[in-house]
């Protein structure tokens, strides 16, 4: 039985004071449930959130990492650094990283391999843009991202993966894939994982939906059989909204 994971992606938001205020409010609202919960925050907030959430069961995730442990990579953060901090999750291949920062399936693959060498659980983002959806290329695009990102990764590692399906046209636009559209692609992803690996891996993989998830639509999305959680953007910045989604 898969345990749902609902993770907030703060993107490039919140000062240290705002992050601290959120953590205190969120802790008072949060009740331990059967749903796993995490906040994926900017690097500058990770240590602060780890300390604030200690003993609560609330996970902390990074939004990116470099595949090398150390070196002349000014401005980058390594997986080794995140491991040293006790970080629980790391988002890899988000569409904004692909669009603005030259992330490719090859670099995603390198990052996944390094993450799988340690305890941090990767959240692999896949999804098509509006033009690709309108041309009915969404399945080919997502399959290519999965095949490239998971090249030479073992079944044992793949079974630990979280995959976030995020249609690019629904991220930060206010548009949301219908629950049926989201379920259709998440089912396709699960079937592709079975094709690439086996039924056991496909059954084990956590598949999230991400893209303008809000309290108003969370229940319908989460009730789909192949959707095991959500990667939440703007609604995760407000403690009350994020709690409502977790309590779907």
PDB file of C-alpha atoms in Angstrom:
ATOM      1  CA  UNK A   1       0.000   0.000   0.000  1.00  0.00           C
ATOM      2  CA  UNK A   2       1.481   3.338  -1.069  1.00  0.00           C
ATOM      3  CA  UNK A   3       1.528   6.160   1.489  1.00  0.00           C
ATOM      4  CA  UNK A   4       0.610   9.498  -0.110  1.00  0.00           C
ATOM      5  CA  UNK A   5       3.180  12.288  -0.027  1.00  0.00           C
ATOM      6  CA  UNK A   6       2.034  15.895  -0.099  1.00  0.00           C
ATOM      7  CA  UNK A   7       5.003  18.217  -0.476  1.00  0.00           C
ATOM      8  CA  UNK A   8       5.053  21.983  -0.599  1.00  0.00           C
ATOM      9  CA  UNK A   9       7.402  23.663  -3.077  1.00  0.00           C
ATOM     10  CA  UNK A  10       8.108  27.174  -1.865  1.00  0.00           C
ATOM     11  CA  UNK A  11      10.158  28.047  -4.963  1.00  0.00           C
ATOM     12  CA  UNK A  12      11.933  31.412  -4.401  1.00  0.00           C
ATOM     13  CA  UNK A  13       9.734  32.775  -1.625  1.00  0.00           C
ATOM     14  CA  UNK A  14      10.010  33.729   2.064  1.00  0.00           C
ATOM     15  CA  UNK A  15      12.595  35.516   4.154  1.00  0.00           C
ATOM     16  CA  UNK A  16      14.071  33.815   7.207  1.00  0.00           C
ATOM     17  CA  UNK A  17      11.538  35.563   9.454  1.00  0.00           C
ATOM     18  CA  UNK A  18       8.653  34.498   7.205  1.00  0.00           C
ATOM     19  CA  UNK A  19       9.879  30.893   7.124  1.00  0.00           C
ATOM     20  CA  UNK A  20      10.131  30.846  10.922  1.00  0.00           C
ATOM     21  CA  UNK A  21       6.615  32.257  11.288  1.00  0.00           C
ATOM     22  CA  UNK A  22       5.232  29.666   8.857  1.00  0.00           C
ATOM     23  CA  UNK A  23       6.948  26.818  10.726  1.00  0.00           C
ATOM     24  CA  UNK A  24       5.515  27.868  14.062  1.00  0.00           C
ATOM     25  CA  UNK A  25       2.001  28.258  12.677  1.00  0.00           C
ATOM     26  CA  UNK A  26       2.183  25.053  10.662  1.00  0.00           C
ATOM     27  CA  UNK A  27       3.312  23.008  13.672  1.00  0.00           C
ATOM     28  CA  UNK A  28       0.296  24.156  15.679  1.00  0.00           C
ATOM     29  CA  UNK A  29      -2.081  23.128  12.871  1.00  0.00           C
ATOM     30  CA  UNK A  30      -0.392  19.891  11.806  1.00  0.00           C
ATOM     31  CA  UNK A  31      -1.794  16.607  13.079  1.00  0.00           C
ATOM     32  CA  UNK A  32       0.038  13.346  12.432  1.00  0.00           C
ATOM     33  CA  UNK A  33      -1.859  11.494   9.691  1.00  0.00           C
ATOM     34  CA  UNK A  34      -1.417   8.627   7.259  1.00  0.00           C
ATOM     35  CA  UNK A  35      -0.191  11.172   4.701  1.00  0.00           C
ATOM     36  CA  UNK A  36       3.516  12.018   4.537  1.00  0.00           C
ATOM     37  CA  UNK A  37       4.205  15.751   4.469  1.00  0.00           C
ATOM     38  CA  UNK A  38       7.231  17.822   3.492  1.00  0.00           C
ATOM     39  CA  UNK A  39       8.258  21.388   2.751  1.00  0.00           C
ATOM     40  CA  UNK A  40      10.748  21.859  -0.103  1.00  0.00           C
ATOM     41  CA  UNK A  41      12.304  25.234   0.576  1.00  0.00           C
ATOM     42  CA  UNK A  42      15.138  27.455  -0.655  1.00  0.00           C
ATOM     43  CA  UNK A  43      18.551  26.292   0.556  1.00  0.00           C
ATOM     44  CA  UNK A  44      18.862  29.181   3.034  1.00  0.00           C
ATOM     45  CA  UNK A  45      15.855  27.892   5.011  1.00  0.00           C
ATOM     46  CA  UNK A  46      16.663  24.170   5.170  1.00  0.00           C
ATOM     47  CA  UNK A  47      18.613  24.082   8.445  1.00  0.00           C
ATOM     48  CA  UNK A  48      16.068  26.384  10.074  1.00  0.00           C
ATOM     49  CA  UNK A  49      13.153  24.165   9.017  1.00  0.00           C
ATOM     50  CA  UNK A  50      14.924  20.946  10.043  1.00  0.00           C
ATOM     51  CA  UNK A  51      15.331  22.370  13.543  1.00  0.00           C
ATOM     52  CA  UNK A  52      11.784  23.733  13.679  1.00  0.00           C
ATOM     53  CA  UNK A  53      10.176  20.464  12.540  1.00  0.00           C
ATOM     54  CA  UNK A  54      12.286  18.105  14.637  1.00  0.00           C
ATOM     55  CA  UNK A  55      10.106  15.407  16.196  1.00  0.00           C
ATOM     56  CA  UNK A  56       6.975  16.383  14.246  1.00  0.00           C
ATOM     57  CA  UNK A  57       7.159  13.945  11.336  1.00  0.00           C
ATOM     58  CA  UNK A  58       7.195  16.859   8.860  1.00  0.00           C
ATOM     59  CA  UNK A  59       9.878  16.302   6.235  1.00  0.00           C
ATOM     60  CA  UNK A  60      12.167  18.896   4.687  1.00  0.00           C
ATOM     61  CA  UNK A  61      13.246  18.892   1.056  1.00  0.00           C
ATOM     62  CA  UNK A  62      15.630  20.797  -1.190  1.00  0.00           C
ATOM     63  CA  UNK A  63      14.568  22.125  -4.586  1.00  0.00           C
ATOM     64  CA  UNK A  64      17.716  21.080  -6.467  1.00  0.00           C
ATOM     65  CA  UNK A  65      21.221  19.677  -5.973  1.00  0.00           C
ATOM     66  CA  UNK A  66      24.449  19.210  -7.912  1.00  0.00           C
ATOM     67  CA  UNK A  67      25.605  15.706  -8.825  1.00  0.00           C
ATOM     68  CA  UNK A  68      29.223  16.294  -7.755  1.00  0.00           C
ATOM     69  CA  UNK A  69      30.045  16.133  -4.037  1.00  0.00           C
ATOM     70  CA  UNK A  70      32.398  19.108  -4.199  1.00  0.00           C
ATOM     71  CA  UNK A  71      34.335  21.204  -6.667  1.00  0.00           C
ATOM     72  CA  UNK A  72      34.560  24.504  -8.495  1.00  0.00           C
ATOM     73  CA  UNK A  73      30.823  24.958  -9.008  1.00  0.00           C
ATOM     74  CA  UNK A  74      30.170  28.436  -7.655  1.00  0.00           C
ATOM     75  CA  UNK A  75      26.642  28.864  -6.334  1.00  0.00           C
ATOM     76  CA  UNK A  76      25.807  25.148  -6.325  1.00  0.00           C
ATOM     77  CA  UNK A  77      24.823  22.908  -3.406  1.00  0.00           C
ATOM     78  CA  UNK A  78      25.889  19.264  -3.348  1.00  0.00           C
ATOM     79  CA  UNK A  79      23.924  16.208  -2.311  1.00  0.00           C
ATOM     80  CA  UNK A  80      26.649  15.549   0.258  1.00  0.00           C
ATOM     81  CA  UNK A  81      25.893  18.906   1.888  1.00  0.00           C
ATOM     82  CA  UNK A  82      22.182  18.068   2.002  1.00  0.00           C
ATOM     83  CA  UNK A  83      22.889  14.642   3.479  1.00  0.00           C
ATOM     84  CA  UNK A  84      24.998  16.270   6.195  1.00  0.00           C
ATOM     85  CA  UNK A  85      21.965  18.401   7.122  1.00  0.00           C
ATOM     86  CA  UNK A  86      19.637  15.400   7.296  1.00  0.00           C
ATOM     87  CA  UNK A  87      17.442  16.554   4.407  1.00  0.00           C
ATOM     88  CA  UNK A  88      14.659  14.095   3.536  1.00  0.00           C
ATOM     89  CA  UNK A  89      13.722  14.886  -0.089  1.00  0.00           C
ATOM     90  CA  UNK A  90      15.149  16.651  -3.123  1.00  0.00           C
ATOM     91  CA  UNK A  91      13.196  17.898  -6.138  1.00  0.00           C
ATOM     92  CA  UNK A  92      14.965  17.114  -9.415  1.00  0.00           C
ATOM     93  CA  UNK A  93      14.119  18.227 -12.947  1.00  0.00           C
ATOM     94  CA  UNK A  94      11.415  20.751 -12.117  1.00  0.00           C
ATOM     95  CA  UNK A  95      10.115  22.418 -15.277  1.00  0.00           C
ATOM     96  CA  UNK A  96      11.446  25.772 -14.115  1.00  0.00           C
ATOM     97  CA  UNK A  97      14.930  24.277 -13.749  1.00  0.00           C
ATOM     98  CA  UNK A  98      14.583  22.807 -17.242  1.00  0.00           C
ATOM     99  CA  UNK A  99      13.242  26.043 -18.726  1.00  0.00           C
ATOM    100  CA  UNK A 100      15.467  28.642 -17.074  1.00  0.00           C
ATOM    101  CA  UNK A 101      18.589  26.805 -15.906  1.00  0.00           C
ATOM    102  CA  UNK A 102      19.407  24.361 -18.711  1.00  0.00           C
ATOM    103  CA  UNK A 103      18.410  21.208 -16.818  1.00  0.00           C
ATOM    104  CA  UNK A 104      18.389  18.226 -19.186  1.00  0.00           C
ATOM    105  CA  UNK A 105      17.459  14.573 -18.917  1.00  0.00           C
ATOM    106  CA  UNK A 106      21.204  13.854 -18.769  1.00  0.00           C
ATOM    107  CA  UNK A 107      21.809  16.118 -15.770  1.00  0.00           C
ATOM    108  CA  UNK A 108      18.633  14.816 -14.133  1.00  0.00           C
ATOM    109  CA  UNK A 109      20.014  11.301 -14.533  1.00  0.00           C
ATOM    110  CA  UNK A 110      23.331  12.244 -12.918  1.00  0.00           C
ATOM    111  CA  UNK A 111      21.562  13.887 -10.000  1.00  0.00           C
ATOM    112  CA  UNK A 112      19.262  10.910  -9.479  1.00  0.00           C
ATOM    113  CA  UNK A 113      22.210   8.507  -9.438  1.00  0.00           C
ATOM    114  CA  UNK A 114      23.956  10.591  -6.797  1.00  0.00           C
ATOM    115  CA  UNK A 115      20.815  10.891  -4.679  1.00  0.00           C
ATOM    116  CA  UNK A 116      20.204   7.145  -4.838  1.00  0.00           C
ATOM    117  CA  UNK A 117      23.703   6.629  -3.421  1.00  0.00           C
ATOM    118  CA  UNK A 118      22.438   8.092  -0.141  1.00  0.00           C
ATOM    119  CA  UNK A 119      19.280   8.383   1.981  1.00  0.00           C
ATOM    120  CA  UNK A 120      17.594  11.408   0.375  1.00  0.00           C
ATOM    121  CA  UNK A 121      14.463  10.520  -1.617  1.00  0.00           C
ATOM    122  CA  UNK A 122      14.353  12.155  -5.062  1.00  0.00           C
ATOM    123  CA  UNK A 123      11.168  13.766  -6.374  1.00  0.00           C
ATOM    124  CA  UNK A 124      11.517  13.560 -10.163  1.00  0.00           C
ATOM    125  CA  UNK A 125       9.396  16.097 -12.051  1.00  0.00           C
ATOM    126  CA  UNK A 126       8.051  15.345 -15.517  1.00  0.00           C
ATOM    127  CA  UNK A 127       5.463  17.063 -17.682  1.00  0.00           C
ATOM    128  CA  UNK A 128       4.589  18.655 -20.989  1.00  0.00           C
ATOM    129  CA  UNK A 129       4.051  22.278 -21.969  1.00  0.00           C
ATOM    130  CA  UNK A 130       0.892  23.675 -23.541  1.00  0.00           C
ATOM    131  CA  UNK A 131       2.162  23.418 -27.119  1.00  0.00           C
ATOM    132  CA  UNK A 132       3.075  19.763 -26.609  1.00  0.00           C
ATOM    133  CA  UNK A 133      -0.316  19.019 -25.070  1.00  0.00           C
ATOM    134  CA  UNK A 134      -2.173  20.732 -27.924  1.00  0.00           C
ATOM    135  CA  UNK A 135      -0.152  18.676 -30.418  1.00  0.00           C
ATOM    136  CA  UNK A 136      -1.015  15.533 -28.383  1.00  0.00           C
ATOM    137  CA  UNK A 137       2.660  14.903 -27.709  1.00  0.00           C
ATOM    138  CA  UNK A 138       2.286  14.716 -23.922  1.00  0.00           C
ATOM    139  CA  UNK A 139       2.796  10.963 -23.631  1.00  0.00           C
ATOM    140  CA  UNK A 140       5.916  10.961 -25.804  1.00  0.00           C
ATOM    141  CA  UNK A 141       7.366  13.908 -23.873  1.00  0.00           C
ATOM    142  CA  UNK A 142       6.792  12.329 -20.467  1.00  0.00           C
ATOM    143  CA  UNK A 143       8.110   8.949 -21.589  1.00  0.00           C
ATOM    144  CA  UNK A 144      11.269  10.568 -22.965  1.00  0.00           C
ATOM    145  CA  UNK A 145      11.822  12.346 -19.641  1.00  0.00           C
ATOM    146  CA  UNK A 146      11.369   9.086 -17.736  1.00  0.00           C
ATOM    147  CA  UNK A 147      13.594   7.032 -20.021  1.00  0.00           C
ATOM    148  CA  UNK A 148      16.347   9.648 -20.061  1.00  0.00           C
ATOM    149  CA  UNK A 149      16.166  10.478 -16.394  1.00  0.00           C
ATOM    150  CA  UNK A 150      16.166   6.849 -15.278  1.00  0.00           C
ATOM    151  CA  UNK A 151      18.862   5.543 -17.635  1.00  0.00           C
ATOM    152  CA  UNK A 152      20.975   2.846 -15.926  1.00  0.00           C
ATOM    153  CA  UNK A 153      19.104   3.208 -12.637  1.00  0.00           C
ATOM    154  CA  UNK A 154      18.293  -0.101 -10.976  1.00  0.00           C
ATOM    155  CA  UNK A 155      14.829  -1.406 -10.183  1.00  0.00           C
ATOM    156  CA  UNK A 156      15.660  -1.347  -6.480  1.00  0.00           C
ATOM    157  CA  UNK A 157      16.427   2.367  -6.646  1.00  0.00           C
ATOM    158  CA  UNK A 158      13.536   3.193  -8.989  1.00  0.00           C
ATOM    159  CA  UNK A 159      11.097   1.654  -6.501  1.00  0.00           C
ATOM    160  CA  UNK A 160      12.098   4.338  -3.947  1.00  0.00           C
ATOM    161  CA  UNK A 161      11.395   7.186  -6.345  1.00  0.00           C
ATOM    162  CA  UNK A 162       8.700   9.843  -6.124  1.00  0.00           C
ATOM    163  CA  UNK A 163       7.534  11.077  -9.534  1.00  0.00           C
ATOM    164  CA  UNK A 164       5.703  14.386  -9.766  1.00  0.00           C
ATOM    165  CA  UNK A 165       3.619  14.873 -12.891  1.00  0.00           C
ATOM    166  CA  UNK A 166       3.441  18.606 -13.453  1.00  0.00           C
ATOM    167  CA  UNK A 167       1.890  19.781 -16.711  1.00  0.00           C
ATOM    168  CA  UNK A 168       3.870  22.952 -17.382  1.00  0.00           C
ATOM    169  CA  UNK A 169       0.758  24.741 -18.610  1.00  0.00           C
ATOM    170  CA  UNK A 170      -0.801  24.348 -15.146  1.00  0.00           C
ATOM    171  CA  UNK A 171       2.110  25.590 -13.020  1.00  0.00           C
ATOM    172  CA  UNK A 172       1.530  29.044 -11.576  1.00  0.00           C
ATOM    173  CA  UNK A 173      -1.117  29.825 -14.198  1.00  0.00           C
ATOM    174  CA  UNK A 174      -4.220  29.132 -12.151  1.00  0.00           C
ATOM    175  CA  UNK A 175      -5.126  26.466 -14.693  1.00  0.00           C
ATOM    176  CA  UNK A 176      -5.378  22.930 -13.407  1.00  0.00           C
ATOM    177  CA  UNK A 177      -5.544  19.659 -15.235  1.00  0.00           C
ATOM    178  CA  UNK A 178      -8.891  18.034 -14.558  1.00  0.00           C
ATOM    179  CA  UNK A 179      -8.733  15.120 -12.128  1.00  0.00           C
ATOM    180  CA  UNK A 180      -9.350  12.857 -15.116  1.00  0.00           C
ATOM    181  CA  UNK A 181      -6.460  14.387 -17.109  1.00  0.00           C
ATOM    182  CA  UNK A 182      -4.161  14.076 -14.108  1.00  0.00           C
ATOM    183  CA  UNK A 183      -5.210  10.479 -13.469  1.00  0.00           C
ATOM    184  CA  UNK A 184      -4.769   9.587 -17.134  1.00  0.00           C
ATOM    185  CA  UNK A 185      -1.139  10.743 -17.163  1.00  0.00           C
ATOM    186  CA  UNK A 186      -0.320   9.311 -13.754  1.00  0.00           C
ATOM    187  CA  UNK A 187      -1.670   5.953 -14.919  1.00  0.00           C
ATOM    188  CA  UNK A 188       0.467   6.279 -18.056  1.00  0.00           C
ATOM    189  CA  UNK A 189       3.523   6.983 -15.888  1.00  0.00           C
ATOM    190  CA  UNK A 190       2.822   3.912 -13.758  1.00  0.00           C
ATOM    191  CA  UNK A 191       2.413   1.769 -16.864  1.00  0.00           C
ATOM    192  CA  UNK A 192       5.666   3.164 -18.254  1.00  0.00           C
ATOM    193  CA  UNK A 193       7.474   2.279 -15.016  1.00  0.00           C
ATOM    194  CA  UNK A 194       6.176  -1.271 -15.381  1.00  0.00           C
ATOM    195  CA  UNK A 195       7.441  -1.299 -18.973  1.00  0.00           C
ATOM    196  CA  UNK A 196      10.867   0.027 -17.952  1.00  0.00           C
ATOM    197  CA  UNK A 197      11.146  -2.154 -14.848  1.00  0.00           C
ATOM    198  CA  UNK A 198       8.423  -4.478 -13.581  1.00  0.00           C
ATOM    199  CA  UNK A 199       5.021  -4.547 -11.891  1.00  0.00           C
ATOM    200  CA  UNK A 200       6.546  -4.469  -8.409  1.00  0.00           C
ATOM    201  CA  UNK A 201       8.379  -1.211  -9.127  1.00  0.00           C
ATOM    202  CA  UNK A 202       5.304   0.310 -10.778  1.00  0.00           C
ATOM    203  CA  UNK A 203       3.202  -0.539  -7.728  1.00  0.00           C
ATOM    204  CA  UNK A 204       5.774   0.919  -5.331  1.00  0.00           C
ATOM    205  CA  UNK A 205       6.451   4.274  -7.019  1.00  0.00           C
ATOM    206  CA  UNK A 206       4.725   7.295  -5.493  1.00  0.00           C
ATOM    207  CA  UNK A 207       3.213   9.463  -8.246  1.00  0.00           C
ATOM    208  CA  UNK A 208       2.201  13.006  -7.341  1.00  0.00           C
ATOM    209  CA  UNK A 209       0.236  15.563  -9.295  1.00  0.00           C
ATOM    210  CA  UNK A 210       1.452  19.151  -9.293  1.00  0.00           C
ATOM    211  CA  UNK A 211       0.017  22.219 -10.960  1.00  0.00           C
ATOM    212  CA  UNK A 212      -2.184  24.789  -9.203  1.00  0.00           C
ATOM    213  CA  UNK A 213      -3.269  22.352  -6.481  1.00  0.00           C
ATOM    214  CA  UNK A 214      -5.526  24.177  -4.016  1.00  0.00           C
ATOM    215  CA  UNK A 215      -7.820  23.250  -1.111  1.00  0.00           C
ATOM    216  CA  UNK A 216     -10.778  23.481  -3.513  1.00  0.00           C
ATOM    217  CA  UNK A 217      -9.521  20.789  -5.899  1.00  0.00           C
ATOM    218  CA  UNK A 218      -7.279  18.638  -3.689  1.00  0.00           C
ATOM    219  CA  UNK A 219      -9.941  16.098  -2.716  1.00  0.00           C
ATOM    220  CA  UNK A 220     -10.972  15.322  -6.286  1.00  0.00           C
ATOM    221  CA  UNK A 221      -7.351  15.000  -7.386  1.00  0.00           C
ATOM    222  CA  UNK A 222      -6.265  12.870  -4.447  1.00  0.00           C
ATOM    223  CA  UNK A 223      -9.189  10.472  -4.821  1.00  0.00           C
ATOM    224  CA  UNK A 224      -7.843   9.234  -8.170  1.00  0.00           C
ATOM    225  CA  UNK A 225      -6.440   5.715  -7.942  1.00  0.00           C
ATOM    226  CA  UNK A 226      -3.032   6.405  -9.508  1.00  0.00           C
ATOM    227  CA  UNK A 227      -2.376   9.733  -7.769  1.00  0.00           C
ATOM    228  CA  UNK A 228      -0.447   9.289  -4.535  1.00  0.00           C
ATOM    229  CA  UNK A 229      -0.017  12.869  -3.444  1.00  0.00           C
ATOM    230  CA  UNK A 230       0.667  16.381  -4.625  1.00  0.00           C
ATOM    231  CA  UNK A 231       3.536  18.774  -5.206  1.00  0.00           C
ATOM    232  CA  UNK A 232       1.973  22.042  -4.117  1.00  0.00           C
ATOM    233  CA  UNK A 233       3.249  25.475  -5.144  1.00  0.00           C
ATOM    234  CA  UNK A 234       1.525  28.686  -4.126  1.00  0.00           C
ATOM    235  CA  UNK A 235      -0.941  27.065  -1.729  1.00  0.00           C
ATOM    236  CA  UNK A 236       1.941  25.696   0.358  1.00  0.00           C
ATOM    237  CA  UNK A 237       3.050  29.225   1.255  1.00  0.00           C
ATOM    238  CA  UNK A 238       0.053  29.646   3.567  1.00  0.00           C
ATOM    239  CA  UNK A 239      -0.103  27.268   6.501  1.00  0.00           C
ATOM    240  CA  UNK A 240      -3.910  27.080   6.585  1.00  0.00           C
ATOM    241  CA  UNK A 241      -4.214  26.340   2.856  1.00  0.00           C
ATOM    242  CA  UNK A 242      -1.519  23.681   2.983  1.00  0.00           C
ATOM    243  CA  UNK A 243      -3.138  21.995   5.990  1.00  0.00           C
ATOM    244  CA  UNK A 244      -6.461  21.866   4.118  1.00  0.00           C
ATOM    245  CA  UNK A 245      -4.753  20.069   1.239  1.00  0.00           C
ATOM    246  CA  UNK A 246      -3.044  17.607   3.589  1.00  0.00           C
ATOM    247  CA  UNK A 247      -6.429  16.937   5.224  1.00  0.00           C
ATOM    248  CA  UNK A 248      -8.093  16.252   1.886  1.00  0.00           C
TER     249      UNK A 248
END
